[in-house]
Amino acid sequence: MIYLDNAATTFPKPESVYSEALNCMKNYGANPGRSGHKLALAAGRVIYETRENLCKLFNIPNPMNIIFTYNATDSLNLVIKGFLNSGDHVITTSIEHNSVIRPIKSLEKIGVENTIVKCDENGILNVDDIKKAIKPNTKLIVTTHASNVCGAIVDIESIGKIAREMGIAYLVDGAQTAGVYDIDVQKMNIDMLAAPGHKGLMGPQGTGILYIREGLNVKHLKEGGTGSKSEELTQPEILPDRYESGTPNTPGIAGLNEGIKFILKEGIDKIRKHEEELTDYLINGLKEIDMIKIYGPKDIKKQCAVVSINISNEDSSEISYILDSVFNIATRSGLHCAPLAHKTLGTFEQGTVRFGIGYFNTKNDIDKVLEALKIIVSQIK
Amino acid sequence: MIYLDNAATTFPKPESVYSEALNCMKNYGANPGRSGHKLALAAGRVIYETRENLCKLFNIPNPMNIIFTYNATDSLNLVIKGFLNSGDHVITTSIEHNSVIRPIKSLEKIGVENTIVKCDENGILNVDDIKKAIKPNTKLIVTTHASNVCGAIVDIESIGKIAREMGIAYLVDGAQTAGVYDIDVQKMNIDMLAAPGHKGLMGPQGTGILYIREGLNVKHLKEGGTGSKSEELTQPEILPDRYESGTPNTPGIAGLNEGIKFILKEGIDKIRKHEEELTDYLINGLKEIDMIKIYGPKDIKKQCAVVSINISNEDSSEISYILDSVFNIATRSGLHCAPLAHKTLGTFEQGTVRFGIGYFNTKNDIDKVLEALKIIVSQIK
């Protein structure tokens, strides 16, 4: 199996991710932050260490400002709904995932206005358009760091600068880039960062992260046991407890910690360079094949390791199905939970066949993809 | 290490739980319900099979009415906040966990009334008091199936009958009983059932479940990618997608499936009988030791495998600390995230030392606990 669905979840993970998740379950599978016995303390320690390693990766000043969630969708909902109130205005883009668009649209009914800034037909955002969309009641800007459909990278540093100058909070969805691209929350003026643990950060599924800058008032959406201030009937205000109710996914977080340690050891530049090379190699190869339409920037300086294509007007699901069943190549087809991105790219009806390249893919994988596509095209002709 | 903190999370788990979570991560660690390739389909299948096995365990008619969440707190918040609106009245009890009490208290600010029915000093609920608390605007009754502090069992079947007769919805928190006590949602008229995957169901942490009876209108609290109706900017209405946004904890659920299969194979009666025997043995042994106060019903027909004690007026944390550090016995001390339960039992200041017995505990474990307590008491005297 050639796995090219890394944009959905990275696979495989580093061996240490598997072994530590297992070690946690088998040897310290207790409830962290509640009881005081040795196993519970060991579980609490690995969770704290993971916060510290995330701080290193994203240059976050305080580990207590990192919140563990179920997935990036959970993180994004928490911030979007916890930060915006009736009368506020939020700006986002037309290449966002439904995990951003659907919560924003749902807030319309409580009187939160939104502006969805249109990207061009390659999915590229003009940062000036964000600036132009700012209104007196704009409280939040939300953008992805890169499109999950066509890979187009958003200039988050420039947006962060604008947001800070205008006193507007900035939330970045790092679903396609965290662990691969350099994200420095301080330098880039990112107030809130949401990311899945199971994509570029190489952790197991069931893990999401959220950074909230000190001093921002984000309401909690859930209350429950936090292991702190148990005597009170209201949720404690301290971070991260305010947002972390109930038992966390300790084995998942222990695995995630190993994923992050792998990234820190390997070096994020090396990881990105490898993915850029393969992406470039794939795009150039695709250009040589008849009937193939490639979407997005087609320039690795403007595009992460996500490449969407179609073959003429063929159904994208059909092509993905053939790639899987005949050639043992795993891709994803359809709308990728981002309908506005497809309207932007002009692929709303057809969807796309998406190749999500990961750090463990090889040039040989890409060769086999190109070979398979050539055969498919030759049979369609 | 003698682990007696099973009320927080069961440990160890059956070997098959570890091996399947690992197998999932290593061999089919793809994103379920999104892509159509072989690995994604394998991931989707194990999730569906888990729904089916939960149906067998709880006599739930339709697997699609089972929602996977992050933990029981997540499940409880979803129902309590998604079902209750301004002007509604909810009834609960004084032995609930903060995962029930805190969300209910938080709804006061949007005009949801509540009545917290007081249990007696042993944590026992008089079902008639629930009936007496019903008002014309009562929309929901929420009770735990058993106290996480003193083990007192609530007669959920009688409450279910009252609720059904009065046309009121009934939500059961099965955190201390699911997987050990027989819960039949149809026979017991349970409309919604919340449970953690990592306690009696023997799955890994990071898993929670929620059953919502067909036809109940529970709002979703989160929106995002569901892999279904991707073309729409609003959350799909179909279950379970309406409540399951973003990537689930597939390895956790795969492990949970094995936990449930273990329970189905072993037989829930055998599991409960074992826990009842050990609980009875512990309670009787404790009664023989000087200076020990035992809280709760002290009758295994009225009490699950949770036993709370204090030694005279000694600090509960200190006793737990000695049990762990000197005798290698893991317990939990303090308020156990249930302040009202402690007010009910008269232990709000002192907290309690809690023994949470699990299926893998033995009589020998209990003997060692009794021996350790005798030594501690003799040194305090």
Short mmCIF file of C-alpha atoms in Angstrom, two decimals, chain B residues 51 54-55 58-69 72 75-76 78-80 140 164 169-174 183-196 201 208-216 218 239-240 243-244:
data_model
loop_
_atom_site.label_atom_id
_atom_site.label_comp_id
_atom_site.label_asym_id
_atom_site.label_seq_id
_atom_site.Cartn_x
_atom_site.Cartn_y
_atom_site.Cartn_z
CA ARG B 51 -21.42 0.57 17.86
CA LEU B 54 -22.52 -1.45 22.46
CA CYS B 55 -26.03 -2.14 21.15
CA PHE B 58 -27.20 -1.99 26.41
CA ASN B 59 -30.02 -3.39 24.25
CA ILE B 60 -29.94 -0.35 21.97
CA PRO B 61 -32.01 -0.88 18.81
CA ASN B 62 -29.93 1.10 16.29
CA PRO B 63 -26.11 1.42 16.13
CA MET B 64 -26.46 4.85 14.53
CA ASN B 65 -27.89 6.21 17.78
CA ILE B 66 -24.56 5.69 19.51
CA ILE B 67 -22.22 8.67 19.46
CA PHE B 68 -18.53 8.50 20.23
CA THR B 69 -17.18 11.35 22.33
CA ALA B 72 -18.27 10.85 29.65
CA SER B 75 -21.26 13.13 26.51
CA LEU B 76 -23.00 14.66 29.53
CA LEU B 78 -23.66 17.49 24.96
CA VAL B 79 -26.98 16.20 26.23
CA ILE B 80 -27.49 18.60 29.14
CA LEU B 140 -35.15 16.21 31.95
CA ARG B 164 -41.73 7.79 30.88
CA ALA B 169 -36.66 12.54 29.27
CA TYR B 170 -34.22 10.53 31.41
CA LEU B 171 -30.45 10.74 31.15
CA VAL B 172 -28.34 8.20 33.04
CA ASP B 173 -24.67 8.74 33.88
CA GLY B 174 -23.26 5.22 33.75
CA ILE B 183 -28.26 -1.49 31.75
CA ASP B 184 -31.12 -2.12 29.30
CA VAL B 185 -32.12 1.21 27.80
CA GLN B 186 -35.42 -0.12 26.46
CA LYS B 187 -36.58 -2.05 29.52
CA MET B 188 -35.42 0.72 31.86
CA ASN B 189 -36.85 3.59 29.80
CA ILE B 190 -33.50 5.31 29.54
CA ASP B 191 -33.64 7.99 26.85
CA MET B 192 -30.00 8.95 26.97
CA LEU B 193 -27.05 7.09 28.40
CA ALA B 194 -23.59 8.59 28.91
CA ALA B 195 -20.56 6.52 29.85
CA PRO B 196 -16.79 6.65 29.68
CA LEU B 201 -16.13 -0.84 29.50
CA GLY B 208 -16.69 8.26 25.72
CA ILE B 209 -20.09 7.09 24.53
CA LEU B 210 -23.52 8.59 24.35
CA TYR B 211 -26.78 6.94 23.39
CA ILE B 212 -29.61 9.23 22.30
CA ARG B 213 -33.00 7.64 21.71
CA GLU B 214 -34.44 8.07 18.24
CA GLY B 215 -36.62 11.14 17.92
CA LEU B 216 -35.17 13.23 20.75
CA VAL B 218 -30.67 17.33 21.06
CA LEU B 239 -26.99 10.46 13.34
CA PRO B 240 -24.31 9.88 14.47
CA TYR B 243 -22.65 14.94 16.85
CA GLU B 244 -19.38 13.48 15.55
#
